[in-house]
Amino acid sequence: MAQQDGDRISTRETVRAARSVVVKIGSSALTSLRGGLDIDRLDRLADAIEARMRRGSDVVVVSSGAIGAGIAPLGLSSRPRDLATKQAAASVGQLALAHAWGTSFARYDRVVGQVLLTAGDFARREHHRNAQRTLDRLRALHAVAVVNENDTIATDEIRFGDNDRLAALVAHLVGAEALVLLSDVDGLYDGDPRRGDANFIPEVRGSADLDGVIAGSGGALGTGGMASKLSAARLAADAGVPVLLAAASDAAAALSDADVGTAFAARPARMSARKFWVRHAADSHGGIQVDAGAVRAVAGCRRSLLAAGITGITGRFHGGDVVDLIAPDGTIVARGVVEYDSAELESMVGRSTTDLPEGMRRPVIHADDLVTV
């Protein structure tokens, strides 16, 4: 694939040279409805990952396929729709999936560690740090961390929705220098490539490159689809992690020359771990309604939120919780870690700092704990 411009070369070279990589593998790359896990395909993926590791990169694998791997052994004819059967399939498939990865990497005397996460583990700051420490330690011990969503306990209300988003969160969590998304598509198109009239998009440098792109939902075995891959790629790139989206059948090329698929350029500066958590991972516990002046100060000038700019409170929250900042037109303009309980804030609404008691004169949300959305 010919290189056409400096930005594209820079993005692909960054992926190619990354010393720490998160590789996400979709369900369709590992499983089939009739046969469960496809061991040959899994082995080829492990071969490509091992080759990358032997060139000096740390690799964390985010592996889908638990529910898909449990479908055939349980005699199911299709991916289950109800939560209980999904969890039952995951409980069977997760064991098979972990064993398959362990057996495959054992060919290289490589130990595999399984890490199961839920969305709640990212939403809670302490769980978030614990997951980070576990993954960092596995890498330090030269083991392969295989991450998956804990489908056996996650409910529809608290799940990631797909492992593409999980992979983007993990990439930031471990400080990865690149994210490689592998699935059954060879990159991003502006429409459905199966219809024959879609155009391939080799590089995404910003939102303008996505004008007119129509992304679809997942297939029979997975929950993702191009829409979730595009969302995850933009999330990671926004956090400062370049992304390569490619077909699992091109894994060897994607993890070596990075000359396949679609490359997503990262923003110039990596977002801090705390701000990334506030923006993308933490649950919102309520809202603070602000006036137009506060919107300009917070969103436009990156200033702290003061009580004088607040017009109302929604929900019940405590100091240290993440809350949304709501503009007069009802749109959410920012998120931040609030300093006060909602009950305290109710007595502070609209008051200037000098009118407040001595212990209530600090910002409601400090600029360092604010992110625009």
Short mmCIF file of C-alpha atoms in Angstrom, two decimals:
data_model
loop_
_atom_site.label_atom_id
_atom_site.label_comp_id
_atom_site.label_asym_id
_atom_site.label_seq_id
_atom_site.Cartn_x
_atom_site.Cartn_y
_atom_site.Cartn_z
CA MET A 1 0.00 0.00 0.00
CA ALA A 2 1.65 3.23 -1.13
CA GLN A 3 2.24 6.00 1.38
CA GLN A 4 0.69 9.27 0.22
CA ASP A 5 1.43 11.97 2.80
CA GLY A 6 3.45 12.81 5.88
CA ASP A 7 0.60 12.48 8.36
CA ARG A 8 -0.21 8.96 7.16
CA ILE A 9 3.43 7.90 7.24
CA SER A 10 3.76 9.30 10.75
CA THR A 11 0.70 7.43 12.03
CA ARG A 12 1.68 4.09 10.53
CA GLU A 13 5.30 4.46 11.60
CA THR A 14 4.11 5.20 15.14
CA VAL A 15 2.04 2.00 15.17
CA ARG A 16 4.92 0.07 13.64
CA ALA A 17 7.44 1.33 16.21
CA ALA A 18 5.17 1.22 19.30
CA ARG A 19 6.81 -0.53 22.25
CA SER A 20 3.47 -1.20 23.96
CA VAL A 21 0.45 -2.34 21.95
CA VAL A 22 -3.12 -3.38 22.73
CA VAL A 23 -4.52 -5.85 20.19
CA LYS A 24 -8.28 -6.34 20.11
CA ILE A 25 -9.61 -9.46 18.38
CA GLY A 26 -13.26 -9.72 17.40
CA SER A 27 -15.58 -12.69 17.91
CA SER A 28 -15.86 -13.36 14.17
CA ALA A 29 -12.08 -13.82 13.99
CA LEU A 30 -12.13 -16.61 16.59
CA THR A 31 -15.46 -18.42 16.51
CA SER A 32 -18.20 -19.80 14.28
CA LEU A 33 -21.79 -20.73 15.06
CA ARG A 34 -21.27 -24.38 14.14
CA GLY A 35 -17.83 -25.14 15.47
CA GLY A 36 -17.20 -22.82 18.43
CA LEU A 37 -13.57 -21.74 18.64
CA ASP A 38 -11.47 -21.95 15.49
CA ILE A 39 -8.12 -23.06 16.92
CA ASP A 40 -6.23 -22.69 13.65
CA ARG A 41 -7.20 -19.04 13.34
CA LEU A 42 -6.44 -18.43 17.01
CA ASP A 43 -2.99 -20.00 16.59
CA ARG A 44 -2.23 -17.75 13.61
CA LEU A 45 -3.17 -14.72 15.68
CA ALA A 46 -0.98 -15.89 18.55
CA ASP A 47 1.87 -16.35 16.06
CA ALA A 48 1.55 -12.75 14.89
CA ILE A 49 1.37 -11.44 18.47
CA GLU A 50 4.37 -13.51 19.54
CA ALA A 51 6.37 -12.20 16.57
CA ARG A 52 5.58 -8.64 17.64
CA MET A 53 6.60 -9.40 21.23
CA ARG A 54 9.90 -10.91 20.05
CA ARG A 55 10.63 -7.63 18.31
CA GLY A 56 10.51 -5.93 21.71
CA SER A 57 6.90 -4.82 22.16
CA ASP A 58 4.69 -5.45 25.17
CA VAL A 59 1.30 -6.70 23.98
CA VAL A 60 -2.02 -6.84 25.83
CA VAL A 61 -4.72 -8.87 24.09
CA VAL A 62 -8.38 -7.89 24.35
CA SER A 63 -10.18 -11.01 23.17
CA SER A 64 -13.83 -11.27 22.30
CA GLY A 65 -15.39 -14.66 21.69
CA ALA A 66 -16.52 -15.93 25.10
CA ILE A 67 -20.21 -16.05 24.25
CA GLY A 68 -19.46 -17.29 20.73
CA ALA A 69 -17.23 -20.03 22.11
CA GLY A 70 -20.05 -21.23 24.37
CA ILE A 71 -22.76 -21.41 21.71
CA ALA A 72 -21.76 -24.69 20.08
CA PRO A 73 -20.93 -26.65 23.27
CA LEU A 74 -24.34 -25.73 24.70
CA GLY A 75 -26.12 -26.81 21.53
CA LEU A 76 -27.47 -23.33 20.77
CA SER A 77 -28.33 -22.50 17.16
CA SER A 78 -27.65 -18.77 17.34
CA ARG A 79 -26.25 -16.08 19.60
CA PRO A 80 -28.60 -15.86 22.62
CA ARG A 81 -30.64 -12.71 23.15
CA ASP A 82 -31.73 -13.04 26.78
CA LEU A 83 -29.25 -12.08 29.51
CA ALA A 84 -29.33 -15.39 31.43
CA THR A 85 -28.46 -17.48 28.35
CA LYS A 86 -25.76 -14.99 27.32
CA GLN A 87 -24.20 -15.34 30.76
CA ALA A 88 -24.48 -19.13 30.64
CA ALA A 89 -22.78 -19.21 27.22
CA ALA A 90 -20.08 -16.87 28.48
CA SER A 91 -19.41 -19.05 31.52
CA VAL A 92 -18.76 -22.04 29.23
CA GLY A 93 -16.98 -20.09 26.52
CA GLN A 94 -14.74 -18.09 28.81
CA LEU A 95 -13.13 -21.28 30.09
CA ALA A 96 -12.62 -22.61 26.57
CA LEU A 97 -11.27 -19.28 25.34
CA ALA A 98 -8.74 -18.90 28.17
CA HIS A 99 -7.58 -22.50 27.71
CA ALA A 100 -7.17 -21.99 23.96
CA TRP A 101 -5.05 -18.84 24.39
CA GLY A 102 -2.98 -20.53 27.08
CA THR A 103 -2.37 -23.61 24.94
CA SER A 104 -1.49 -21.54 21.89
CA PHE A 105 1.06 -19.32 23.64
CA ALA A 106 2.49 -22.36 25.49
CA ARG A 107 4.04 -23.28 22.13
CA TYR A 108 6.39 -20.37 22.80
CA ASP A 109 6.78 -21.07 26.54
CA ARG A 110 4.68 -17.98 27.16
CA VAL A 111 2.35 -17.79 30.18
CA VAL A 112 -1.14 -16.29 29.76
CA GLY A 113 -3.03 -14.40 32.45
CA GLN A 114 -6.77 -13.81 32.13
CA VAL A 115 -8.17 -10.44 33.25
CA LEU A 116 -11.96 -10.10 33.34
CA LEU A 117 -13.37 -6.58 33.66
CA THR A 118 -16.75 -4.89 33.82
CA ALA A 119 -17.65 -1.30 33.04
CA GLY A 120 -17.95 -0.77 36.79
CA ASP A 121 -14.24 -1.55 37.18
CA PHE A 122 -13.45 1.49 35.04
CA ALA A 123 -16.12 3.68 36.62
CA ARG A 124 -14.73 3.17 40.14
CA ARG A 125 -11.37 4.86 40.50
CA GLU A 126 -9.93 2.29 42.94
CA HIS A 127 -10.94 -0.66 40.73
CA HIS A 128 -9.49 1.25 37.77
CA ARG A 129 -6.11 1.52 39.52
CA ASN A 130 -6.20 -2.13 40.61
CA ALA A 131 -6.76 -3.26 37.01
CA GLN A 132 -3.87 -1.07 35.90
CA ARG A 133 -1.53 -2.56 38.48
CA THR A 134 -2.49 -6.13 37.52
CA LEU A 135 -1.91 -5.52 33.81
CA ASP A 136 1.37 -3.72 34.44
CA ARG A 137 2.61 -6.56 36.62
CA LEU A 138 1.68 -9.24 34.08
CA ARG A 139 3.65 -7.36 31.43
CA ALA A 140 6.61 -6.95 33.77
CA LEU A 141 6.59 -10.73 34.30
CA HIS A 142 6.58 -11.26 30.49
CA ALA A 143 3.16 -12.90 30.55
CA VAL A 144 0.45 -12.23 27.98
CA ALA A 145 -2.56 -10.52 29.53
CA VAL A 146 -5.78 -11.61 27.81
CA VAL A 147 -8.56 -9.20 28.71
CA ASN A 148 -12.27 -9.73 28.19
CA GLU A 149 -15.47 -8.29 29.55
CA ASN A 150 -16.78 -10.37 32.42
CA ASP A 151 -19.95 -11.37 30.55
CA THR A 152 -20.93 -13.89 33.23
CA ILE A 153 -21.80 -11.11 35.69
CA ALA A 154 -22.16 -7.95 33.59
CA THR A 155 -25.74 -6.81 32.99
CA ASP A 156 -27.02 -4.82 30.03
CA GLU A 157 -27.09 -1.76 32.25
CA ILE A 158 -23.41 -1.93 33.32
CA ARG A 159 -21.66 -3.55 30.35
CA PHE A 160 -19.30 -1.89 27.86
CA GLY A 161 -21.56 -2.90 24.99
CA ASP A 162 -18.68 -4.28 22.94
CA ASN A 163 -15.00 -5.10 23.35
CA ASP A 164 -13.94 -2.35 20.96
CA ARG A 165 -14.65 0.29 23.60
CA LEU A 166 -13.07 -1.95 26.25
CA ALA A 167 -9.92 -2.12 24.12
CA ALA A 168 -9.75 1.67 23.81
CA LEU A 169 -10.10 2.04 27.58
CA VAL A 170 -7.46 -0.62 28.21
CA ALA A 171 -5.09 1.09 25.75
CA HIS A 172 -5.20 4.26 27.79
CA LEU A 173 -5.16 2.35 31.08
CA VAL A 174 -1.82 0.67 30.31
CA GLY A 175 -0.29 3.68 28.54
CA ALA A 176 -0.17 1.84 25.20
CA GLU A 177 1.54 3.53 22.27
CA ALA A 178 -0.81 1.93 19.73
CA LEU A 179 -4.14 0.11 19.49
CA VAL A 180 -4.73 -2.49 16.76
CA LEU A 181 -8.36 -3.50 16.14
CA LEU A 182 -8.64 -6.82 14.28
CA SER A 183 -11.95 -8.16 12.98
CA ASP A 184 -13.62 -9.43 9.80
CA VAL A 185 -13.27 -6.11 7.93
CA ASP A 186 -10.09 -4.85 6.27
CA GLY A 187 -10.57 -1.23 7.25
CA LEU A 188 -13.00 1.69 7.18
CA TYR A 189 -15.27 2.38 4.21
CA ASP A 190 -17.72 5.22 3.66
CA GLY A 191 -20.50 2.65 3.27
CA ASP A 192 -21.14 -1.08 3.22
CA PRO A 193 -18.30 -2.65 1.17
CA ARG A 194 -20.47 -5.69 0.42
CA ARG A 195 -22.60 -3.54 -1.88
CA GLY A 196 -19.65 -2.79 -4.14
CA ASP A 197 -19.91 1.00 -4.26
CA ALA A 198 -18.17 1.91 -1.00
CA ASN A 199 -14.85 3.76 -0.94
CA PHE A 200 -11.97 2.64 1.27
CA ILE A 201 -10.61 5.23 3.72
CA PRO A 202 -6.89 4.60 4.39
CA GLU A 203 -6.33 7.41 6.90
CA VAL A 204 -8.44 9.34 9.39
CA ARG A 205 -6.71 12.51 10.55
CA GLY A 206 -9.77 14.21 12.01
CA SER A 207 -13.56 14.53 11.93
CA ALA A 208 -13.54 15.95 8.40
CA ASP A 209 -12.30 12.61 7.05
CA LEU A 210 -15.46 10.97 8.38
CA ASP A 211 -17.95 13.18 6.56
CA GLY A 212 -20.45 10.97 4.78
CA VAL A 213 -19.31 7.75 6.47
CA ILE A 214 -22.15 5.33 7.24
CA ALA A 215 -21.21 2.70 9.85
CA GLY A 216 -23.31 -0.38 10.56
CA SER A 217 -23.89 -2.54 13.66
CA GLY A 218 -22.61 -6.00 14.55
CA GLY A 219 -23.09 -9.42 12.99
CA ALA A 220 -24.35 -12.79 14.15
CA LEU A 221 -21.53 -13.58 16.58
CA GLY A 222 -20.55 -10.16 17.89
CA THR A 223 -22.04 -7.04 19.44
CA GLY A 224 -19.82 -4.50 17.71
CA GLY A 225 -19.78 -3.76 14.01
CA MET A 226 -18.16 -0.83 12.23
CA ALA A 227 -20.04 1.73 14.33
CA SER A 228 -18.44 0.47 17.55
CA LYS A 229 -15.00 0.16 15.94
CA LEU A 230 -15.19 3.71 14.64
CA SER A 231 -16.33 4.98 18.04
CA ALA A 232 -13.52 3.10 19.83
CA ALA A 233 -10.90 4.29 17.35
CA ARG A 234 -11.95 7.90 17.81
CA LEU A 235 -12.00 7.47 21.60
CA ALA A 236 -8.45 6.08 21.64
CA ALA A 237 -7.14 8.61 19.11
CA ASP A 238 -8.68 11.44 21.14
CA ALA A 239 -6.75 10.15 24.16
CA GLY A 240 -3.47 10.26 22.24
CA VAL A 241 -3.29 6.60 21.12
CA PRO A 242 -2.93 5.96 17.35
CA VAL A 243 -5.15 3.18 16.00
CA LEU A 244 -4.91 0.68 13.17
CA LEU A 245 -8.14 -1.01 12.06
CA ALA A 246 -7.51 -4.12 9.94
CA ALA A 247 -8.74 -7.62 9.14
CA ALA A 248 -7.74 -10.45 11.48
CA SER A 249 -6.53 -12.33 8.41
CA ASP A 250 -3.97 -9.50 7.97
CA ALA A 251 -2.78 -9.70 11.58
CA ALA A 252 0.83 -10.48 10.65
CA ALA A 253 1.05 -7.43 8.41
CA ALA A 254 -0.84 -5.21 10.84
CA LEU A 255 1.55 -6.10 13.67
CA SER A 256 4.71 -5.82 11.58
CA ASP A 257 4.68 -3.24 8.77
CA ALA A 258 1.29 -1.72 9.67
CA ASP A 259 0.75 -1.20 5.94
CA VAL A 260 -2.80 -2.56 5.88
CA GLY A 261 -6.15 -1.29 7.08
CA THR A 262 -7.15 2.20 8.16
CA ALA A 263 -4.89 4.29 10.38
CA PHE A 264 -6.38 6.78 12.85
CA ALA A 265 -4.04 9.62 13.80
CA ALA A 266 -3.81 10.43 17.51
CA ARG A 267 -4.24 13.87 19.00
CA PRO A 268 -0.82 15.51 19.59
CA ALA A 269 -0.90 15.31 23.40
CA ARG A 270 -2.00 12.30 25.43
CA MET A 271 -4.83 13.07 27.83
CA SER A 272 -3.92 12.61 31.50
CA ALA A 273 -5.15 9.42 33.13
CA ARG A 274 -7.41 11.37 35.49
CA LYS A 275 -9.03 13.47 32.77
CA PHE A 276 -9.48 10.42 30.55
CA TRP A 277 -11.20 8.61 33.41
CA VAL A 278 -13.49 11.59 34.03
CA ARG A 279 -14.42 11.95 30.37
CA HIS A 280 -14.75 8.37 29.18
CA ALA A 281 -14.86 5.87 32.05
CA ALA A 282 -16.46 7.31 35.18
CA ASP A 283 -20.19 7.19 35.85
CA SER A 284 -21.99 10.50 36.18
CA HIS A 285 -23.75 10.86 39.54
CA GLY A 286 -25.75 13.97 38.77
CA GLY A 287 -25.76 17.31 37.02
CA ILE A 288 -24.97 20.96 37.68
CA GLN A 289 -26.89 23.50 35.59
CA VAL A 290 -24.80 26.55 34.70
CA ASP A 291 -25.41 29.91 33.03
CA ALA A 292 -23.96 31.11 29.72
CA GLY A 293 -21.09 32.90 31.43
CA ALA A 294 -20.01 29.72 33.19
CA VAL A 295 -20.19 27.80 29.90
CA ARG A 296 -17.82 30.33 28.31
CA ALA A 297 -15.45 30.21 31.28
CA VAL A 298 -15.38 26.42 31.59
CA ALA A 299 -15.65 25.27 27.97
CA GLY A 300 -14.01 28.25 26.28
CA CYS A 301 -11.34 29.40 28.73
CA ARG A 302 -10.69 26.16 30.68
CA ARG A 303 -11.41 27.84 34.02
CA SER A 304 -12.71 26.38 37.26
CA LEU A 305 -16.44 26.32 37.94
CA LEU A 306 -17.49 28.73 40.69
CA ALA A 307 -20.77 28.79 42.59
CA ALA A 308 -21.77 32.11 41.00
CA GLY A 309 -22.26 30.43 37.62
CA ILE A 310 -24.56 27.67 38.91
CA THR A 311 -28.31 27.92 38.32
CA GLY A 312 -29.49 24.53 39.57
CA ILE A 313 -28.65 20.99 40.75
CA THR A 314 -29.98 17.64 39.50
CA GLY A 315 -29.55 14.33 41.29
CA ARG A 316 -27.84 13.52 44.57
CA PHE A 317 -24.05 13.24 44.71
CA HIS A 318 -21.13 13.54 47.08
CA GLY A 319 -17.82 15.37 47.01
CA GLY A 320 -15.42 13.42 44.77
CA ASP A 321 -18.17 12.18 42.43
CA VAL A 322 -18.17 12.92 38.71
CA VAL A 323 -21.03 15.15 37.52
CA ASP A 324 -22.18 16.64 34.22
CA LEU A 325 -22.23 20.38 33.55
CA ILE A 326 -25.44 21.35 31.76
CA ALA A 327 -25.76 24.49 29.63
CA PRO A 328 -28.94 26.64 29.56
CA ASP A 329 -30.13 24.83 26.41
CA GLY A 330 -29.91 21.45 28.18
CA THR A 331 -26.76 20.16 26.47
CA ILE A 332 -23.92 18.62 28.47
CA VAL A 333 -20.82 20.76 27.91
CA ALA A 334 -18.36 19.26 30.39
CA ARG A 335 -17.79 16.70 33.14
CA GLY A 336 -15.83 17.09 36.32
CA VAL A 337 -15.06 15.92 39.83
CA VAL A 338 -17.20 17.97 42.19
CA GLU A 339 -15.82 19.26 45.52
CA TYR A 340 -19.12 19.42 47.42
CA ASP A 341 -22.13 17.27 48.22
CA SER A 342 -25.31 18.19 46.35
CA ALA A 343 -26.91 19.25 49.63
CA GLU A 344 -24.07 21.73 50.25
CA LEU A 345 -24.26 23.07 46.72
CA GLU A 346 -27.98 23.86 47.00
CA SER A 347 -27.13 26.62 49.47
CA MET A 348 -24.35 27.94 47.20
CA VAL A 349 -26.24 28.30 43.91
CA GLY A 350 -25.58 31.66 42.24
CA ARG A 351 -23.59 33.12 45.13
CA SER A 352 -20.29 34.92 44.65
CA THR A 353 -17.21 33.54 46.36
CA THR A 354 -16.98 36.47 48.77
CA ASP A 355 -20.55 35.84 49.97
CA LEU A 356 -19.81 32.25 50.93
CA PRO A 357 -18.57 30.96 54.31
CA GLU A 358 -14.79 30.55 54.62
CA GLY A 359 -14.93 26.78 54.12
CA MET A 360 -16.94 27.04 50.87
CA ARG A 361 -14.77 29.43 48.86
CA ARG A 362 -12.81 26.85 46.87
CA PRO A 363 -14.04 26.15 43.30
CA VAL A 364 -17.01 23.84 42.91
CA ILE A 365 -14.98 21.97 40.26
CA HIS A 366 -11.31 22.81 39.76
CA ALA A 367 -10.09 23.35 36.20
CA ASP A 368 -7.69 20.40 36.58
CA ASP A 369 -10.68 18.11 37.21
CA LEU A 370 -12.79 19.40 34.29
CA VAL A 371 -13.04 18.04 30.75
CA THR A 372 -15.22 19.31 27.94
CA VAL A 373 -17.39 16.87 26.02
#
